[in-house]
CSV table of C-alpha atoms in Angstrom, one decimal:
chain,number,residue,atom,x,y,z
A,808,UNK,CA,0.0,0.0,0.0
A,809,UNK,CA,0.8,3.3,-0.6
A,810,UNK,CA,2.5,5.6,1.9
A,811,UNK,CA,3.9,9.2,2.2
A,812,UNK,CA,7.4,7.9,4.6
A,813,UNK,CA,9.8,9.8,6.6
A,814,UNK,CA,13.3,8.6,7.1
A,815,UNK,CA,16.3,9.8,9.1
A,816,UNK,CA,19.9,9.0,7.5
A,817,UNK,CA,22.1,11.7,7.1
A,818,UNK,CA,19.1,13.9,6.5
A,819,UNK,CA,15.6,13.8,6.6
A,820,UNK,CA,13.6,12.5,3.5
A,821,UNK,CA,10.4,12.1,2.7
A,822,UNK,CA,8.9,10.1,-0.3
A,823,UNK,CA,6.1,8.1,-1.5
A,824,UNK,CA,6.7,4.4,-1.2
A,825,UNK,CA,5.0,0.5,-1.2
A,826,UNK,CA,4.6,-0.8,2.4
A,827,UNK,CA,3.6,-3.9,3.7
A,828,UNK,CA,0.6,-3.8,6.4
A,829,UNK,CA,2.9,-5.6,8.6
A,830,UNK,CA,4.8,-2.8,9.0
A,831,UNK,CA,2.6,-0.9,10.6
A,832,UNK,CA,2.9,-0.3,14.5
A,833,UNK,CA,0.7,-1.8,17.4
A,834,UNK,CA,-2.9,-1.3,18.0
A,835,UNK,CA,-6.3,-3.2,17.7
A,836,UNK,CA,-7.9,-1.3,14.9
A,837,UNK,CA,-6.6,-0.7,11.4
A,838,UNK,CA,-8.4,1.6,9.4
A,839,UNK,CA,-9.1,2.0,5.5
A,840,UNK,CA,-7.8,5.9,5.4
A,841,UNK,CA,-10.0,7.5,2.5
A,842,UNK,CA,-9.3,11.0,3.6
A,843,UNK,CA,-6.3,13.1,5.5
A,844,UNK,CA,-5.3,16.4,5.8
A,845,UNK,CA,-1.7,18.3,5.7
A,846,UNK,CA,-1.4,20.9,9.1
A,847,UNK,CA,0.9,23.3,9.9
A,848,UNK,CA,2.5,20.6,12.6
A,849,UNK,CA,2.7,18.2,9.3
A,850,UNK,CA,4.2,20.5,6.9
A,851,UNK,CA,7.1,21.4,9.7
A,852,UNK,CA,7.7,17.7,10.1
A,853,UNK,CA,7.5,16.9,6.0
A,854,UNK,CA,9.7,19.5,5.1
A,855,UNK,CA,12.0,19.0,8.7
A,856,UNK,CA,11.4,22.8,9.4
A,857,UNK,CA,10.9,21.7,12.8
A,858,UNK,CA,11.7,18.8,15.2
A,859,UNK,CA,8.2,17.5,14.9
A,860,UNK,CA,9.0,13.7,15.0
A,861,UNK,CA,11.9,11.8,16.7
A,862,UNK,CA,11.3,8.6,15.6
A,863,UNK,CA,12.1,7.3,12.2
A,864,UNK,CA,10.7,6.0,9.8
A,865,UNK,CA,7.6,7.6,10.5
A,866,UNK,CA,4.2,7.9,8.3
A,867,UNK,CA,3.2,11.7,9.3
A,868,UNK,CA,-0.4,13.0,9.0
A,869,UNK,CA,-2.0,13.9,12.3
A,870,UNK,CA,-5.6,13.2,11.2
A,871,UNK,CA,-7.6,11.2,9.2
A,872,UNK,CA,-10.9,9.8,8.4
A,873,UNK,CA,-11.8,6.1,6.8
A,874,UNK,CA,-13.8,3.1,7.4
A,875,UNK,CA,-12.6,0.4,9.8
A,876,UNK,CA,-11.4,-2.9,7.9
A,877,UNK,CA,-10.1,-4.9,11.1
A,878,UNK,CA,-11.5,-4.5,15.2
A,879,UNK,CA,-10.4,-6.1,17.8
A,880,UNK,CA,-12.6,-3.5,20.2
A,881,UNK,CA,-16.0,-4.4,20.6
A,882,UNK,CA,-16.6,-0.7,19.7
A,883,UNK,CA,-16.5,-0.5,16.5
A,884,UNK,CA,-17.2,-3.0,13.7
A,885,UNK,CA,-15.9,-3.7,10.6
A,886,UNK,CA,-17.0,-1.1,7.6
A,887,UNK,CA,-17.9,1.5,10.4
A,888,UNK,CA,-16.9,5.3,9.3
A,889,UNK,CA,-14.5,6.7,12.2
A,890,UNK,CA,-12.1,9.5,12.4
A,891,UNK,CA,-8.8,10.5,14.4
A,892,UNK,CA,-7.1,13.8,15.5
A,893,UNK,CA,-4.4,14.1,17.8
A,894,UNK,CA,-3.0,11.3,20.1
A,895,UNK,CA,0.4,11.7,18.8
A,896,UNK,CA,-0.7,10.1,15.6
A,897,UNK,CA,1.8,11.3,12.8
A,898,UNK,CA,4.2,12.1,15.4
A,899,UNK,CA,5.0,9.4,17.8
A,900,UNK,CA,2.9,6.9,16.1
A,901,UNK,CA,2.3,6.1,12.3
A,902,UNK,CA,-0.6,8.8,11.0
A,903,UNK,CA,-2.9,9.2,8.2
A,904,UNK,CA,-0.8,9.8,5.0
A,905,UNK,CA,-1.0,6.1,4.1
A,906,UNK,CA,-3.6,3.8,2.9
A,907,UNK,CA,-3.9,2.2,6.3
A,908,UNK,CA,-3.1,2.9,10.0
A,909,UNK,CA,-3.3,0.7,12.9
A,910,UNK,CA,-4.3,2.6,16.3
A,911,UNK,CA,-5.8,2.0,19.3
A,912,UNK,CA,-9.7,1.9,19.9
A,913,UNK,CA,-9.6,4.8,22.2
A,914,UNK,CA,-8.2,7.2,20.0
A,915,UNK,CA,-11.0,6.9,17.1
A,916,UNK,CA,-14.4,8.9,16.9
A,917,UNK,CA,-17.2,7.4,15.1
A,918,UNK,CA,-17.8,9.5,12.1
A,919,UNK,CA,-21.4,11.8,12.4
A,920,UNK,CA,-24.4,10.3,10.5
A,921,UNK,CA,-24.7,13.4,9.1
A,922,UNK,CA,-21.3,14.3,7.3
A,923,UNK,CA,-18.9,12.4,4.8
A,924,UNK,CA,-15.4,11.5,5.5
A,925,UNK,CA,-14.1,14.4,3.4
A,926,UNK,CA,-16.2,16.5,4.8
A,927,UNK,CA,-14.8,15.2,8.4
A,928,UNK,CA,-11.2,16.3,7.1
A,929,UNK,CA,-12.3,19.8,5.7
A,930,UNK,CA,-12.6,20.4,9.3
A,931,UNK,CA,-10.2,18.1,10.7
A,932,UNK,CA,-7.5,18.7,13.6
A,933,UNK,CA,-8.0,22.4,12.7
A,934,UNK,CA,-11.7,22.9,12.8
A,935,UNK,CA,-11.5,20.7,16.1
A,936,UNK,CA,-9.1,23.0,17.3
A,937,UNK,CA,-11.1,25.7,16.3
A,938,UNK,CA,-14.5,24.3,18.2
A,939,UNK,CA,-12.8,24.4,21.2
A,940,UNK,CA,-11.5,27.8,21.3
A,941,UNK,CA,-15.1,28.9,20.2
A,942,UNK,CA,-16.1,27.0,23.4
A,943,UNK,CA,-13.1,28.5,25.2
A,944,UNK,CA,-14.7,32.0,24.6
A,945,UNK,CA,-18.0,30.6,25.6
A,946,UNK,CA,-16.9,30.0,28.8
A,947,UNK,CA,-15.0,32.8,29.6
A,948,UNK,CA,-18.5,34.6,29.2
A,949,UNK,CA,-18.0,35.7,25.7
A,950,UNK,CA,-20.9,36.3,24.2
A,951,UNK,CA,-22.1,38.1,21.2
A,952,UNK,CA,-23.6,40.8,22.8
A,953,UNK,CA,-20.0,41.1,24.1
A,954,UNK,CA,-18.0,43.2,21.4
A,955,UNK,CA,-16.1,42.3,18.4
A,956,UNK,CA,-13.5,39.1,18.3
A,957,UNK,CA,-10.5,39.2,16.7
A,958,UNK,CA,-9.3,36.0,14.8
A,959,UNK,CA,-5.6,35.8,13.9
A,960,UNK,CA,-4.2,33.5,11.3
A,961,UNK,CA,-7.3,34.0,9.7
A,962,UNK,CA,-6.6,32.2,6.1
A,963,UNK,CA,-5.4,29.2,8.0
A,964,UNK,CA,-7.1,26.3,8.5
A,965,UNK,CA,-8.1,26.9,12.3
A,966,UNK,CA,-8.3,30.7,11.6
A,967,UNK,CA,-11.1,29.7,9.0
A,968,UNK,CA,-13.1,27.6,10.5
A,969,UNK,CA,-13.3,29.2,13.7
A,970,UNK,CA,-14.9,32.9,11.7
A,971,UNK,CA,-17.0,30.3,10.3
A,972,UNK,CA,-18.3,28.7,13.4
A,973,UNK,CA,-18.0,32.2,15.2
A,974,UNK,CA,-20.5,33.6,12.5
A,975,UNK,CA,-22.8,31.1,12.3
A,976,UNK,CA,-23.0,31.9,16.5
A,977,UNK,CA,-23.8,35.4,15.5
A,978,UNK,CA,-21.0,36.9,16.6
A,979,UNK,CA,-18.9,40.3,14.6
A,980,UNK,CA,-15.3,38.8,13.8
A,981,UNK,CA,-12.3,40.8,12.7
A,982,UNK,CA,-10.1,38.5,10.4
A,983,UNK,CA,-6.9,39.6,11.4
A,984,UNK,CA,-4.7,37.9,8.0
A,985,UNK,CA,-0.8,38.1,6.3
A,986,UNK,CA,-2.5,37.8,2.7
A,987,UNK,CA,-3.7,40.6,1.1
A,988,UNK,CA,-5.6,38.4,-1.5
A,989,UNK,CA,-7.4,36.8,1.6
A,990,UNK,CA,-9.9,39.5,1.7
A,991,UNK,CA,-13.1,38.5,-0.2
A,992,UNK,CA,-12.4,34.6,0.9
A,993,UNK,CA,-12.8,36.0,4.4
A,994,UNK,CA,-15.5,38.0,4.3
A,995,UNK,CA,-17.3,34.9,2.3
A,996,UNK,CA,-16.7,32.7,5.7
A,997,UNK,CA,-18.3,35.7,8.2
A,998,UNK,CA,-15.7,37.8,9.2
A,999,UNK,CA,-17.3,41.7,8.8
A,1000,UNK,CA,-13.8,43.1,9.0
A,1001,UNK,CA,-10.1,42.1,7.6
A,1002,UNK,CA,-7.0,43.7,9.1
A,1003,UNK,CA,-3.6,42.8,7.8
A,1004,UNK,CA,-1.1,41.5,10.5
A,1005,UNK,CA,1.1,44.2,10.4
A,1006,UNK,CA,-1.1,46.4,11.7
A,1007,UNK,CA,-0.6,44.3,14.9
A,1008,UNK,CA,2.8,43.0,14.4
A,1009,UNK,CA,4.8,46.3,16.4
A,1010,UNK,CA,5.5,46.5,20.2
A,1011,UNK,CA,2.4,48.3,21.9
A,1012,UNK,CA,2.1,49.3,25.0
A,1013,UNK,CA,1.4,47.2,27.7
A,1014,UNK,CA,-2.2,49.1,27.6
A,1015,UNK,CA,-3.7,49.9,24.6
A,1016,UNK,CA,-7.7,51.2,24.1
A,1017,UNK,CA,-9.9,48.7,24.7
A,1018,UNK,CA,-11.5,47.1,21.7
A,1019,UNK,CA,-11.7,43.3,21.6
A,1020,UNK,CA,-14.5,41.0,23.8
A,1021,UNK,CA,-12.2,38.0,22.6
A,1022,UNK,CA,-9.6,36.7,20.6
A,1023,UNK,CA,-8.7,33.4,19.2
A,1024,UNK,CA,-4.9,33.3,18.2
A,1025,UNK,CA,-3.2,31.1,16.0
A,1026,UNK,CA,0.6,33.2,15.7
A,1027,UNK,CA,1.6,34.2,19.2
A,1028,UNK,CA,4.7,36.7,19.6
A,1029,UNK,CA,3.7,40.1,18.8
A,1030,UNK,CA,0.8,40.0,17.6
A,1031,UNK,CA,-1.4,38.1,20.6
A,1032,UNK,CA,0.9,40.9,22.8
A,1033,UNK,CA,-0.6,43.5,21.1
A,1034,UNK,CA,-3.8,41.8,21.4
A,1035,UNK,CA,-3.6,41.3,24.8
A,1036,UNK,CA,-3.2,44.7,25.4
A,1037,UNK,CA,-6.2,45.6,23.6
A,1038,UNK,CA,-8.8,43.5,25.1
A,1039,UNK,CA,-11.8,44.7,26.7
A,1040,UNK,CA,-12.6,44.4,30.7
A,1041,UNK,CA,-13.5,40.7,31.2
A,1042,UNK,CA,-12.3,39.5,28.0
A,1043,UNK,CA,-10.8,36.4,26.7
A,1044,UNK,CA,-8.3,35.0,24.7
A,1045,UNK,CA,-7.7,31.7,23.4
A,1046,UNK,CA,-4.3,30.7,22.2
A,1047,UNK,CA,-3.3,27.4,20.2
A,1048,UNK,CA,-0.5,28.1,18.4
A,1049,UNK,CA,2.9,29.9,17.5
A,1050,UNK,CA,2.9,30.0,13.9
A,1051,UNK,CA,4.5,33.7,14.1
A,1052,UNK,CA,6.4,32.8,17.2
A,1053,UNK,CA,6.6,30.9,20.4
A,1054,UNK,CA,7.7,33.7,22.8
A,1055,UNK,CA,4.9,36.7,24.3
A,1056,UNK,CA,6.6,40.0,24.9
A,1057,UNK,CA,3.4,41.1,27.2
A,1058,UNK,CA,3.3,42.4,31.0
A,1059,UNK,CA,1.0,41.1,33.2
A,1060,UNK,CA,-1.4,44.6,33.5
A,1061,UNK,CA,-4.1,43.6,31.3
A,1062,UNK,CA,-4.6,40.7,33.3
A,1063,UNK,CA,-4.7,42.4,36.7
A,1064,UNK,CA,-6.3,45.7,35.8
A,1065,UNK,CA,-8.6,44.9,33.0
A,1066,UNK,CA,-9.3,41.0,34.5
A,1067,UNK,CA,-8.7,39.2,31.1
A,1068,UNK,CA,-8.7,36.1,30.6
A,1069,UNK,CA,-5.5,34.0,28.3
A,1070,UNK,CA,-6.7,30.2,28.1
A,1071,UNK,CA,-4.4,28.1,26.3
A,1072,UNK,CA,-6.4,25.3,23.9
A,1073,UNK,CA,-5.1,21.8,23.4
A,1074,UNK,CA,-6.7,19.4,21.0
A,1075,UNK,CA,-4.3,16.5,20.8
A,1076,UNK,CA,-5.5,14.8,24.6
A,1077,UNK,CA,-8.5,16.0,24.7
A,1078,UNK,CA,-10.6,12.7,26.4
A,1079,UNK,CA,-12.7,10.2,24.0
A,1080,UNK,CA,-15.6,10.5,26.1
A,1081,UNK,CA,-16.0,14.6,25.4
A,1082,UNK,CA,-14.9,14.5,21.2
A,1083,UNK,CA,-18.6,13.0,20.3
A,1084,UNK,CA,-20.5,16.0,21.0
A,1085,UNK,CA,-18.0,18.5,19.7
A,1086,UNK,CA,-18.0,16.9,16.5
A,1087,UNK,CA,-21.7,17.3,16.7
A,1088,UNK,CA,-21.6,21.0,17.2
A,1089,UNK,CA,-19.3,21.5,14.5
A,1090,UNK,CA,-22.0,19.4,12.3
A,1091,UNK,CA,-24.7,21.3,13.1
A,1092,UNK,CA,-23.0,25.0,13.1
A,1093,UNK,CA,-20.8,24.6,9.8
A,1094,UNK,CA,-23.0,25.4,6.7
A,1095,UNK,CA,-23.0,23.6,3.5
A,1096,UNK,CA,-21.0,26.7,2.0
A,1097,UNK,CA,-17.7,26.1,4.5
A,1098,UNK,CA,-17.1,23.0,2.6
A,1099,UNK,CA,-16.8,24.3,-0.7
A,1100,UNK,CA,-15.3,27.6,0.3
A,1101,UNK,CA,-12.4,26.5,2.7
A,1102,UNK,CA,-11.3,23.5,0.9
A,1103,UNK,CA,-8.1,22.6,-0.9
A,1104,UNK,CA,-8.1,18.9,-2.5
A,1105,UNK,CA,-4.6,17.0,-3.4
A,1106,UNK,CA,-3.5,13.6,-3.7
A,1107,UNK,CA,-0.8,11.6,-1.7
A,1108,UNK,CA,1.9,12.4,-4.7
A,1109,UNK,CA,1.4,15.9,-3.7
A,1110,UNK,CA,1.5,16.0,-0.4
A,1111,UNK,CA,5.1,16.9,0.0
A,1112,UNK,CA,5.3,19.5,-3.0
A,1113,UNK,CA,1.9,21.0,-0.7
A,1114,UNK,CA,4.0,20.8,2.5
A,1115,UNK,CA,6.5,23.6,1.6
A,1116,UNK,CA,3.8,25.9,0.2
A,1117,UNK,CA,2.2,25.3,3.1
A,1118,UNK,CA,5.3,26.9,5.3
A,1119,UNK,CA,5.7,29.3,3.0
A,1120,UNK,CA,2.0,30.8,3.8
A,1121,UNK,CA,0.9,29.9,0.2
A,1122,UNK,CA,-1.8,28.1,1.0
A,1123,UNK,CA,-5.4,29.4,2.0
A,1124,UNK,CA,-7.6,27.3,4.4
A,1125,UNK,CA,-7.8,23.7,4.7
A,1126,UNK,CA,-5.7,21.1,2.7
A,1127,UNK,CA,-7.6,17.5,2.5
A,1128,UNK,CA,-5.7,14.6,0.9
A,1129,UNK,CA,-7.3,12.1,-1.0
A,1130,UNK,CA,-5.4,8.9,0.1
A,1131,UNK,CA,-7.4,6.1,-2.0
């Protein structure tokens, strides 16, 4: 079967090649993969822009979606449709750029009744990701009545999905993006409002006006400081990721004299028993448009030419691979 494989010699390489199923790791469901995706956290480990994975040879691909072909967990049957995000999958354990995987029971969702596997991949780790922030905001007491939210990394895949989900809530979102051509793509998913990054990307003050109920942030560094410093009384932020940078040149004064709020989000752990329902939120709020709009479709041979557009910020929302 075919596989997208990463090796560790004298360098890293990555290449499409035959594999056996016997080569794949331990666990007591293997999966048919119809659909994965390619994330930011999978382009750094295709292109070895960052130190992603550890262990080689390694399929990458942090999410997928397929039917189950063999179960050893009384959970879930043979020809069922499940997906996977997070668990370490295309990291510390084989992942979904390959015509099979073989996980364990606990890490797989069964797929909604009501949506396709591609469609479960459009929204993938990133619109998962994306959920919970919404939620995040939610209960910090964020409301719409509450004031505008900013979005960061808006083209991106979680940037995307979350104006999509935060619209459909009937919230005002500001699309905060790097791409100039972004604009009308944006404004098609919700946002009422695009800002490029650079308005945001200087040192501010560690107090700026007030003008933001909440934020979800994709970049960190500058850019969730300057944020931070313009948040509204009571607001909140939710962070979940450093594609800009990983440090935060803030002071604590919003937080003590404006009583905001920073939660980090995590999607990779989240527990089996809570993923059911969020998927079924993100069912019922995502509009037959999002599908159409935010998609990007490649095959498995492309998946590594994809990867470096992908760091280079040439891509615009989601990227789903057709694996077989």
């Amino acid at each position: 079967m075919k596989a997208l494989l990463l090796e560790q010699h004298e360098t890293l390489s990555a290449s499409i090649q035959d594999i056996d199923a016997s080569q794949l790791p331990s666990g007591n469901v293997v999966v048919d993969i119809h659909w994965s995706t390619l994330n930011y956290k999978d382009a750094l480990a295709i292109t070895g822009k960052g130190k992603i994975i550890r262990q080689f040879p390694m399929v990458p691909g942090i999410d997928f979606s397929g039917v189950v072909h063999h179960s050893e967990d009384p959970r879930f049957h043979v020809g069922q449709a499940v997906l996977l995000t997070g668990w370490g999958v295309g990291e510390t354990h084989w992942g979904g750029l390959a015509a099979q995987a073989r996980v364990s029971g606990e890490w797989l969702t069964p797929l909604p009744h009501a949506l396709s596997t591609r469609q479960a991949m459009i929204i993938g780790t990133a619109g998962f990701t994306a959920m919970l922030c919404v939620m995040a905001l939610e209960q910090g007491g964020v409301t719409p009545e509450s004031g505008e939210i900013a979005v960061t990394g808006a083209s991106g895949g979680v940037g995307s999905t979350a104006i999509t989900l935060l619209s459909q809530l009937g919230y005002s979102v500001t699309a905060i993006s790097s791409k100039p051509d972004s604009h009308h793509y944006l404004l098609a998913l919700g946002a009422k409002t695009v800002l490029p990054a650079s308005d945001f990307n200087q040192p501010s003050r560690p107090l700026e006006k007030q003008r933001w109920a909440g934020v979800i942030d994709t970049v960190g560094g500058t850019i969730l400081a300057t944020l931070l410093a313009q948040v509204r009384y009571n607001g909140t932020v939710a962070a979940c990721g450093m594609a800009s940078d990983s440090q935060l040149p803030t002071s604590v004064m919003p937080f003590i004299l404006r009583n905001i709020r920073l939660q980090g989000v995590e999607s990779v752990t989240v527990p089996a028993s809570k993923r059911p329902a969020i998927w079924q939120r993100l069912q019922a709020l995502l509009p037959a448009s999002f599908y159409q709009q935010a998609a990007n479709e490649i095959t498995l041979e492309q998946a590594i030419e994809h990867a470096n557009k992908l760091i280079n910020n040439q891509i615009t929302g989601r990227t789903v691979v057709k694996v077989c």
